[in-house]
Coordinates of C-alpha atoms and ligand atoms in Angstrom, one line a residue:
X1 CA -21.6 -4.8 -9.8
X2 CA -18.4 -4.2 -8.7
X3 CA -14.8 -3.9 -10.3
X4 CA -13.2 -4.4 -6.5
X5 CA -14.7 -5.8 -3.3
X6 CA -12.1 -4.2 -0.5
X7 CA -12.1 -5.7 2.4
X8 CA -10.6 -3.6 5.2
X9 CA -11.3 0.5 5.2
X10 CA -7.7 0.8 6.7
X11 CA -4.9 2.8 4.9
X12 CA -4.6 0.4 2.5
X13 CA -8.0 -0.4 2.0
X14 CA -8.7 3.5 1.6
X15 CA -5.7 4.1 -1.0
X16 CA -6.2 1.3 -3.1
X17 CA -9.9 2.0 -3.3
X18 CA -9.2 5.9 -3.9
X19 CA -6.4 4.9 -7.0
X20 CA -9.2 2.6 -8.6
X21 CA -12.0 5.3 -8.3
X22 CA -9.8 7.9 -9.6
X23 CA -8.9 5.2 -12.7
X24 CA -12.6 4.7 -13.6
X25 CA -13.3 1.4 -11.5
X26 CA -16.0 0.8 -9.5
X27 CA -15.0 -0.4 -5.2
X28 CA -17.3 -1.3 -2.4
X29 CA -15.2 -1.4 0.8
X30 CA -16.3 -3.4 3.7
X31 CA -14.8 -3.7 7.4
X32 CA -16.1 -5.8 10.1
X33 CA -15.9 -2.6 12.4
X34 CA -18.3 0.1 12.5
X35 CA -15.5 2.5 11.8
X36 CA -13.2 3.5 9.1
X37 CA -10.0 4.1 9.2
X38 CA -8.5 0.7 10.5
X39 CA -6.0 1.3 13.4
X40 CA -5.2 4.9 12.3
X41 CA -8.7 5.7 13.4
X42 CA -9.3 8.8 15.5
X43 CA -12.1 10.1 17.8
X44 CA -12.8 13.2 18.9
X45 CA -13.2 14.0 22.1
X46 CA -13.5 16.7 24.4
X47 CA -11.9 19.1 21.7
X48 CA -9.1 16.5 21.4
X49 CA -8.5 13.8 18.3
X50 CA -7.8 10.6 20.4
X51 CA -5.8 8.2 18.5
X52 CA -8.0 5.3 19.4
X53 CA -5.7 2.6 18.6
X54 CA -2.0 4.3 19.5
X55 CA 0.0 6.9 18.4
X56 CA 0.2 7.4 14.5
X57 CA 2.7 10.1 13.3
X58 CA 2.6 10.2 9.9
X59 CA 6.4 10.8 8.1
X60 CA 7.8 9.4 4.9
X61 CA 10.7 10.6 2.6
X62 CA 8.7 10.1 -0.5
X63 CA 7.2 13.6 -2.5
X64 CA 4.7 11.1 -4.3
X65 CA 3.5 9.6 -0.7
X66 CA 3.6 13.0 0.9
X67 CA 1.6 14.7 -2.1
X68 CA -1.0 11.9 -2.1
X69 CA -1.9 11.9 1.8
X70 CA -1.8 15.7 1.4
X71 CA -4.7 15.6 -1.1
X72 CA -7.1 14.7 1.5
X73 CA -6.3 16.5 4.7
X74 CA -3.3 19.8 5.6
X75 CA -1.0 18.2 8.4
X76 CA 0.2 19.8 11.4
X77 CA 3.6 20.3 12.4
X78 CA 4.0 17.9 15.3
X79 CA 7.2 16.0 15.6
X80 CA 7.8 13.0 17.6
X81 CA 10.2 14.2 21.0
X82 CA 9.4 10.7 23.1
X83 CA 11.0 10.5 26.5
X84 CA 12.2 7.0 28.3
X85 CA 11.7 6.9 32.0
X86 CA 13.8 4.4 33.7
X87 CA 14.1 3.6 37.5
X88 CA 12.3 7.5 37.9
X89 CA 15.0 9.1 35.4
X90 CA 14.4 10.7 32.1
X91 CA 16.1 10.3 29.0
X92 CA 15.8 11.2 25.4
X93 CA 14.8 9.3 22.6
X94 CA 15.8 8.4 19.6
X95 CA 19.7 7.8 20.9
X96 CA 20.8 11.1 20.4
X97 CA 23.7 13.6 22.4
X98 CA 20.8 14.2 24.9
X99 CA 20.3 10.6 25.9
X100 CA 24.2 9.9 25.8
X101 CA 24.7 12.9 28.2
X102 CA 21.9 11.8 30.7
X103 CA 23.2 8.0 30.4
X104 CA 27.0 9.3 30.8
X105 CA 27.6 13.1 31.6
X106 CA 29.4 12.9 28.1
X107 CA 28.9 16.4 26.2
X108 CA 30.5 15.7 23.0
X109 CA 30.1 13.3 19.8
X110 CA 33.6 12.5 20.9
X111 CA 33.3 11.5 24.2
X112 CA 30.1 9.7 23.4
X113 CA 31.6 7.6 20.4
X114 CA 34.5 6.8 22.8
X115 CA 32.0 5.7 25.4
X116 CA 29.7 3.4 23.3
X117 CA 33.1 2.3 21.4
X118 CA 34.4 1.1 24.8
X119 CA 31.1 -0.8 25.9
X120 CA 29.8 -2.1 22.3
X121 CA 29.6 -5.7 20.9
X122 CA 32.3 -5.8 18.1
X123 CA 30.9 -8.4 15.6
X124 CA 32.7 -9.7 12.7
X125 CA 29.4 -10.7 11.0
X126 CA 25.8 -8.8 10.5
X127 CA 24.1 -9.2 13.7
X128 CA 21.8 -12.0 13.9
X129 CA 19.3 -10.6 16.3
X130 CA 17.6 -7.4 18.2
X131 CA 19.6 -8.1 20.9
X132 CA 23.3 -8.2 19.1
X133 CA 22.1 -5.4 16.9
X134 CA 21.4 -3.2 20.0
X135 CA 24.8 -4.2 21.8
X136 CA 27.0 -3.4 18.7
X137 CA 25.1 -0.1 17.9
X138 CA 24.6 1.4 21.5
X139 CA 26.4 -0.4 23.8
X140 CA 25.8 -2.6 27.1
X141 CA 24.4 0.6 29.2
X142 CA 21.9 1.6 27.1
X143 CA 21.0 -1.7 26.0
X144 CA 20.6 -2.7 29.6
X145 CA 18.6 0.7 30.9
X146 CA 17.1 1.6 27.7
X147 CA 15.6 -1.6 25.3
X148 CA 16.5 -5.2 27.3
X149 CA 12.9 -5.1 29.1
X150 CA 10.9 -2.8 27.1
X151 CA 11.5 -4.9 24.1
X152 CA 10.3 -8.3 26.1
X153 CA 7.4 -6.1 27.5
X154 CA 6.4 -5.3 24.1
X155 CA 7.0 -9.0 22.4
X156 CA 7.0 -10.8 25.0
X157 CA 9.9 -12.8 23.1
X158 CA 13.9 -12.8 24.4
X159 CA 15.5 -10.0 22.2
X160 CA 18.0 -12.9 21.1
X161 CA 14.5 -14.3 18.7
X162 CA 13.5 -11.4 17.5
X163 CA 14.8 -9.8 14.3
X164 CA 17.4 -7.1 14.3
X165 CA 15.5 -5.5 12.1
X166 CA 12.8 -4.1 14.9
X167 CA 15.7 -2.2 16.0
X168 CA 16.9 -0.9 13.3
X169 CA 13.7 1.4 13.2
X170 CA 14.9 3.8 16.1
X171 CA 17.4 6.3 15.0
X172 CA 21.4 6.8 16.6
X173 CA 22.2 10.1 16.5
X174 CA 25.8 12.5 17.4
X175 CA 23.7 15.0 17.2
X176 CA 21.5 17.1 19.8
X177 CA 18.1 16.1 18.1
X178 CA 15.6 14.4 19.9
X179 CA 13.1 14.1 16.4
X180 CA 12.4 10.5 16.6
X181 CA 12.0 9.8 12.6
X182 CA 15.0 11.2 10.3
X183 CA 12.5 11.8 7.4
X184 CA 11.7 14.8 5.2
X185 CA 7.9 15.2 5.8
X186 CA 6.6 14.6 9.1
X187 CA 3.2 15.4 11.1
X188 CA -0.3 14.7 11.4
X189 CA -3.7 15.5 9.7
X190 CA -4.9 18.4 11.1
X191 CA -8.8 17.2 11.8
X192 CA -7.2 14.0 12.8
X193 CA -6.9 10.9 10.8
X194 CA -10.9 10.1 10.2
X195 CA -11.5 13.0 8.7
X196 CA -8.1 12.6 6.2
X197 CA -9.7 8.9 5.5
X198 CA -13.7 10.5 4.9
X199 CA -12.2 12.7 2.0
X200 CA -10.1 9.7 0.5
X201 CA -13.0 7.6 0.8
X202 CA -15.3 10.5 -0.9
X203 CA -17.8 8.9 -3.4
X204 CA -17.0 5.2 -2.7
X205 CA -19.2 3.0 -1.1
X206 CA -18.6 2.2 2.3
X207 CA -20.2 -0.9 4.1
X208 CA -19.1 -1.1 8.2
X209 CA -20.3 -4.0 10.5
X210 CA -19.3 -6.4 7.8
X211 CA -17.5 -9.8 8.1
X212 CA -15.9 -10.8 4.9
X213 CA -15.8 -14.7 6.6
X214 CA -18.8 -14.3 7.3
X215 CA -20.4 -13.4 4.1
X216 CA -17.9 -14.6 1.6
X217 CA -19.6 -16.4 -1.4
X218 CA -21.6 -13.7 -1.6
X219 CA -19.6 -11.0 -1.2
X220 CA -17.1 -12.2 -3.7
X221 CA -20.1 -12.8 -6.3
X222 CA -20.4 -8.9 -5.7
X223 CA -17.1 -8.2 -7.2
X224 CA -14.4 -9.2 -10.4
X225 CA -11.7 -8.4 -7.9
X226 CA -11.3 -9.3 -4.3
X227 CA -8.3 -7.0 -2.4
X228 CA -7.8 -8.4 1.2
X229 CA -6.2 -6.7 3.6
X230 CA -6.8 -8.8 6.6
X231 CA -5.1 -11.7 8.1
X232 CA -3.4 -13.8 5.4
X233 CA -3.2 -17.5 7.6
X234 CA -7.0 -16.5 8.2
X235 CA -7.9 -16.7 4.6
X236 CA -6.3 -19.6 3.8
X237 CA -8.4 -21.3 7.1
X238 CA -5.0 -21.6 9.0
X239 CA -4.3 -24.9 7.0
X240 CA -0.2 -24.3 7.4
X241 CA -1.3 -23.2 11.2
X242 CA -1.4 -19.7 13.0
X243 CA 0.7 -16.8 12.6
X244 CA 2.0 -15.3 15.7
X245 CA 0.6 -11.5 16.8
X246 CA 0.9 -9.1 19.3
X247 CA -2.0 -7.1 20.8
X248 CA -2.0 -4.3 23.3
X249 CA -4.7 -3.3 25.9
X250 CA -5.3 0.1 26.1
X251 CA -6.6 2.1 29.3
X252 CA -7.9 5.5 29.1
X253 CA -7.8 8.7 31.6
X254 CA -10.0 11.4 31.4
X255 CA -7.9 14.4 33.4
X256 CA -9.4 17.5 34.8
X257 CA -5.9 19.1 34.1
X258 CA -4.3 21.1 31.2
X259 CA -1.2 19.5 31.3
X260 CA -0.6 15.9 32.8
X261 CA 2.7 14.5 31.5
X262 CA 4.3 17.5 29.2
X263 CA 4.8 15.4 26.3
X264 CA 2.7 13.5 23.8
X265 CA 4.7 10.2 24.4
X266 CA 6.9 8.3 27.2
X267 CA 8.0 5.1 27.2
X268 CA 8.6 3.0 30.4
X269 CA 11.4 0.9 30.2
X270 CA 11.2 -0.8 33.6
X271 CA 10.4 -4.1 33.5
X272 CA 7.9 -4.0 36.6
X273 CA 5.7 -1.3 34.5
X274 CA 3.3 -3.0 32.6
X275 CA 2.4 -0.3 30.1
X276 CA 5.4 0.2 27.3
X277 CA 3.8 3.7 26.9
X278 CA 1.7 6.4 28.1
X279 CA 0.2 8.8 25.8
X280 CA -0.9 12.2 26.1
X281 CA -3.4 12.6 23.0
X282 CA -3.5 16.6 23.2
X283 CA 0.2 16.9 22.6
X284 CA -0.3 15.4 18.8
X285 CA -1.9 18.8 18.2
X286 CA 0.3 21.3 19.2
X287 CA -2.0 24.5 20.2
X288 CA -4.7 22.1 21.3
X289 CA -6.9 24.2 24.1
X290 CA -8.6 22.1 26.1
X291 CA -8.8 22.7 29.2
X292 CA -9.1 18.5 29.9
X293 CA -6.4 16.0 28.8
X294 CA -7.0 12.2 27.7
X295 CA -3.7 9.8 28.8
X296 CA -3.5 6.6 27.7
X297 CA -1.7 3.6 28.6
X298 CA -0.6 1.1 26.2
X299 CA -0.4 -2.4 27.5
X300 CA 1.1 -5.3 25.6
X301 CA -0.6 -8.7 25.6
X302 CA -1.1 -12.2 24.1
X303 CA -3.3 -12.4 21.2
X304 CA -6.0 -14.6 21.2
X305 CA -8.7 -15.1 18.4
X306 CA -11.0 -12.0 19.6
X307 CA -8.4 -9.5 20.4
X308 CA -7.0 -7.4 17.5
X309 CA -3.7 -8.5 15.8
X310 CA -1.8 -5.1 15.7
X311 CA 1.4 -6.0 15.4
X312 CA 2.8 -9.6 13.6
X313 CA 5.8 -10.8 15.1
X314 CA 9.0 -11.5 12.7
X315 CA 10.5 -13.8 14.0
X316 CA 12.2 -16.9 11.9
X317 CA 9.4 -19.5 12.4
X318 CA 7.0 -17.3 11.7
X319 CA 8.7 -15.4 9.1
X320 CA 8.8 -18.9 7.6
X321 CA 5.4 -19.7 7.9
X322 CA 4.8 -16.9 6.2
X323 CA 6.3 -17.8 3.0
X324 CA 4.0 -20.5 2.8
X325 CA 0.9 -18.2 3.0
X326 CA 2.6 -15.9 0.5
X327 CA 3.0 -18.8 -1.8
X328 CA -0.5 -19.8 -1.7
X329 CA -1.8 -15.9 -2.2
X330 CA 0.6 -15.6 -5.1
X331 CA -0.9 -18.2 -6.8
X332 CA -4.3 -16.9 -6.1
X333 CA -5.5 -14.9 -9.1
X334 CA -8.5 -13.2 -8.1
X335 CA -7.2 -12.1 -4.8
X336 CA -4.6 -8.7 -4.5
X337 CA -3.4 -9.2 -0.3
X338 CA -2.0 -6.6 1.1
X339 CA -1.4 -4.7 4.2
X340 CA -0.2 -5.4 7.9
X341 CA -2.0 -8.5 8.4
X342 CA -2.1 -9.9 4.6
X343 CA 1.6 -9.0 3.7
X344 CA 2.2 -9.9 7.9
X345 CA 4.7 -7.0 7.7
X346 CA 5.6 -4.3 10.5
X347 CA 4.7 -1.3 8.0
X348 CA 4.5 2.1 8.9
X349 CA 1.7 4.0 7.0
X350 CA 4.1 5.6 4.3
X351 CA 5.0 2.1 3.5
X352 CA 1.5 0.4 3.3
X353 CA 0.7 3.4 1.0
X354 CA 3.5 2.4 -1.2
X355 CA 2.9 -1.1 -1.1
X356 CA -1.1 -0.3 -2.0
X357 CA 0.3 1.9 -4.7
X358 CA 2.5 -0.7 -6.3
X359 CA 0.2 -3.5 -6.4
X360 CA -2.4 -1.2 -8.1
X361 CA -0.1 -0.8 -10.9
X362 CA 0.9 -3.7 -11.3
X363 CA -2.8 -5.0 -11.8
X364 CA -3.5 -1.9 -13.7
Ligands
LIG1 P1 -5.7 -2.1 9.3 O1 -5.6 -0.8 10.3 O2 -5.3 -3.4 10.4 O3 -6.6 -2.5 8.1 C1 -7.5 -3.4 8.3 C2 -8.7 -3.5 8.4 O4 -9.7 -4.3 7.8 C3 -9.4 -3.3 9.9 O5 -10.3 -2.1 9.9 C4 -10.1 -4.7 10.1 O6 -11.6 -4.8 11.1 C5 -10.4 -5.2 8.5 N1 -10.5 -6.3 8.5 C6 -9.9 -7.6 8.8 N2 -10.2 -8.5 8.6 C7 -11.8 -8.5 8.0 C8 -12.6 -9.2 7.8 N3 -12.2 -10.6 7.9 N4 -13.9 -8.8 7.4 C9 -14.1 -7.4 7.4 N5 -12.9 -6.3 7.8 C10 -11.7 -6.9 8.1 N6 2.5 4.0 11.6 C11 3.1 4.8 11.3 O7 3.4 5.4 10.3 N7 3.4 5.6 12.3 C12 3.0 5.5 13.9 O8 3.6 6.6 14.7 C13 2.7 4.4 13.9 N8 2.2 4.2 14.8 C14 1.3 3.1 15.2 C15 0.9 2.5 17.0 C16 0.5 1.3 17.3 C17 0.3 0.7 18.5 C18 0.2 0.1 15.6 C19 -0.5 -0.4 16.2 C20 0.5 0.7 14.4 C21 1.1 2.0 14.1 N9 1.4 2.7 13.0 C22 1.7 3.5 12.4 C23 1.4 1.4 11.9 C24 0.1 1.7 11.1 O9 -0.9 1.6 12.0 C25 -0.1 0.9 10.4 O10 0.5 1.0 9.1 C26 -1.3 1.1 9.3 O11 -3.0 1.2 9.5 C27 -1.7 -0.6 8.5 O12 -3.0 0.0 7.6 P2 -3.8 -1.6 6.9 O13 -4.9 -1.1 6.6 O14 -2.8 -2.3 6.8 O15 -4.0 -2.6 8.4
LIG2 N1 12.3 0.3 21.7 C1 12.9 -0.2 22.6 N2 12.6 0.8 23.8 C2 11.9 2.4 23.4 C3 11.4 2.2 22.3 C4 11.6 1.2 21.2 O1 13.3 -1.1 23.3 O2 11.6 2.9 24.4 C5 12.4 -0.8 20.9 C6 11.0 -2.0 20.8 O3 11.6 -3.0 20.7 C7 10.0 -2.0 20.0 C8 10.9 -1.4 19.1 O4 12.1 -0.3 19.4 O5 9.3 -3.0 19.5 C9 10.4 -0.4 18.1 O6 9.8 0.5 18.3 P1 9.0 1.8 17.6 O7 8.8 3.2 19.0 O8 9.4 2.1 16.6 O9 7.1 1.0 18.1 P2 6.2 1.5 17.7 O10 6.1 2.3 17.8 O11 5.9 0.4 16.2 O12 5.4 0.2 18.5

């Protein structure tokens, strides 16, 4: 009946479904949640697009990715400029001249370089973990003020046990530029992500509230091939053991005020504050006129079976375990595995789209 059964109406599933449908294939998408858009899902409340599963800022350098998403939505001109609070003092992010000035009082790139050089970890090899990477990049003070405890809260692991790649996501600049991302194209869909996904899925059959594992046999029989975007270890019945994930608890409050924290994202670097960041959703929409405001505290937590696996934890043990599942996935010719959970990768949205484009091209 269908060329593809697509498990998951998140960004990987929706991209794959759109590409396949445009190429004349018939797709059925299912999701165990009762909404589309996966973790990008936004809900319109009090004239504000609420980022229900955490803040989502689209950014990329690839024109083909930007052109693709712009088929389904206009994007606003939002630029992410988070601040980080440490012991009641605010610092600019990503690490740039404002941060160095706030930390040390320096005013020129030369002074900042001298300060970093005086305290940075000097290695004659590549950094082996997040701590070494951070210390060699920005030195002792920034690591101990803005990185170490935030990272421990986020991952519940010692930064020495985490991969250097996690901290390479953050730019370090010797300019007065608070734009969190270096990318050429940035923004947020004008009417929220859910509206963008509705357009992506136009003309495609979607069934919500359907768990693949509860109806596997009947669902498999409906299609020639399966595209699976859920947890890869679950797909193979955890036969080599369970991969680790990090989950989040979101606590949202409505404020009878137009502006609560003056910024979309405020990070909290102190160990004794349980949340990593507070999001004020309306600031993702520059010019939002709502008389109220919604803020969400994001609290990292231990992942358990019934919680959402937001973040794969790419340390040595999990990477080795994933390699075993990856081998099985490659041998499974009737199934395409894609996305954050099925590829067990800390992908951003643009990387998901590239992965879906590549996977689609490789089999068509
Ligand atoms: P998902 O969005 O997780 O979609 C997978 C879908 O599959 C889910 O809807 C799930 O319900 C469904 N599913 C799973 N198992 C089954 C099953 N057995 N049966 C049926 N359905 C199933 N990226 C950025 O580019 N910029 C950002 O600012 C950004 N911020 C983020 C903030 C947070 C807090 C998080 C967690 C992620 C952020 N990301 C960001 C990353 C972005 O969310 C992901 O790259 C993207 O959403 C992954 O898409 P996906 O389709 O792989 O997964
Ligand atoms: N990070 C940090 N302090 C901050 C922000 C980020 O130490 O104020 C580190 C932390 O280890 C985090 C990583 O940088 O997991 C990546 O941060 P990013 O903002 O990209 O995380 P995400 O939005 O994916 O949660």
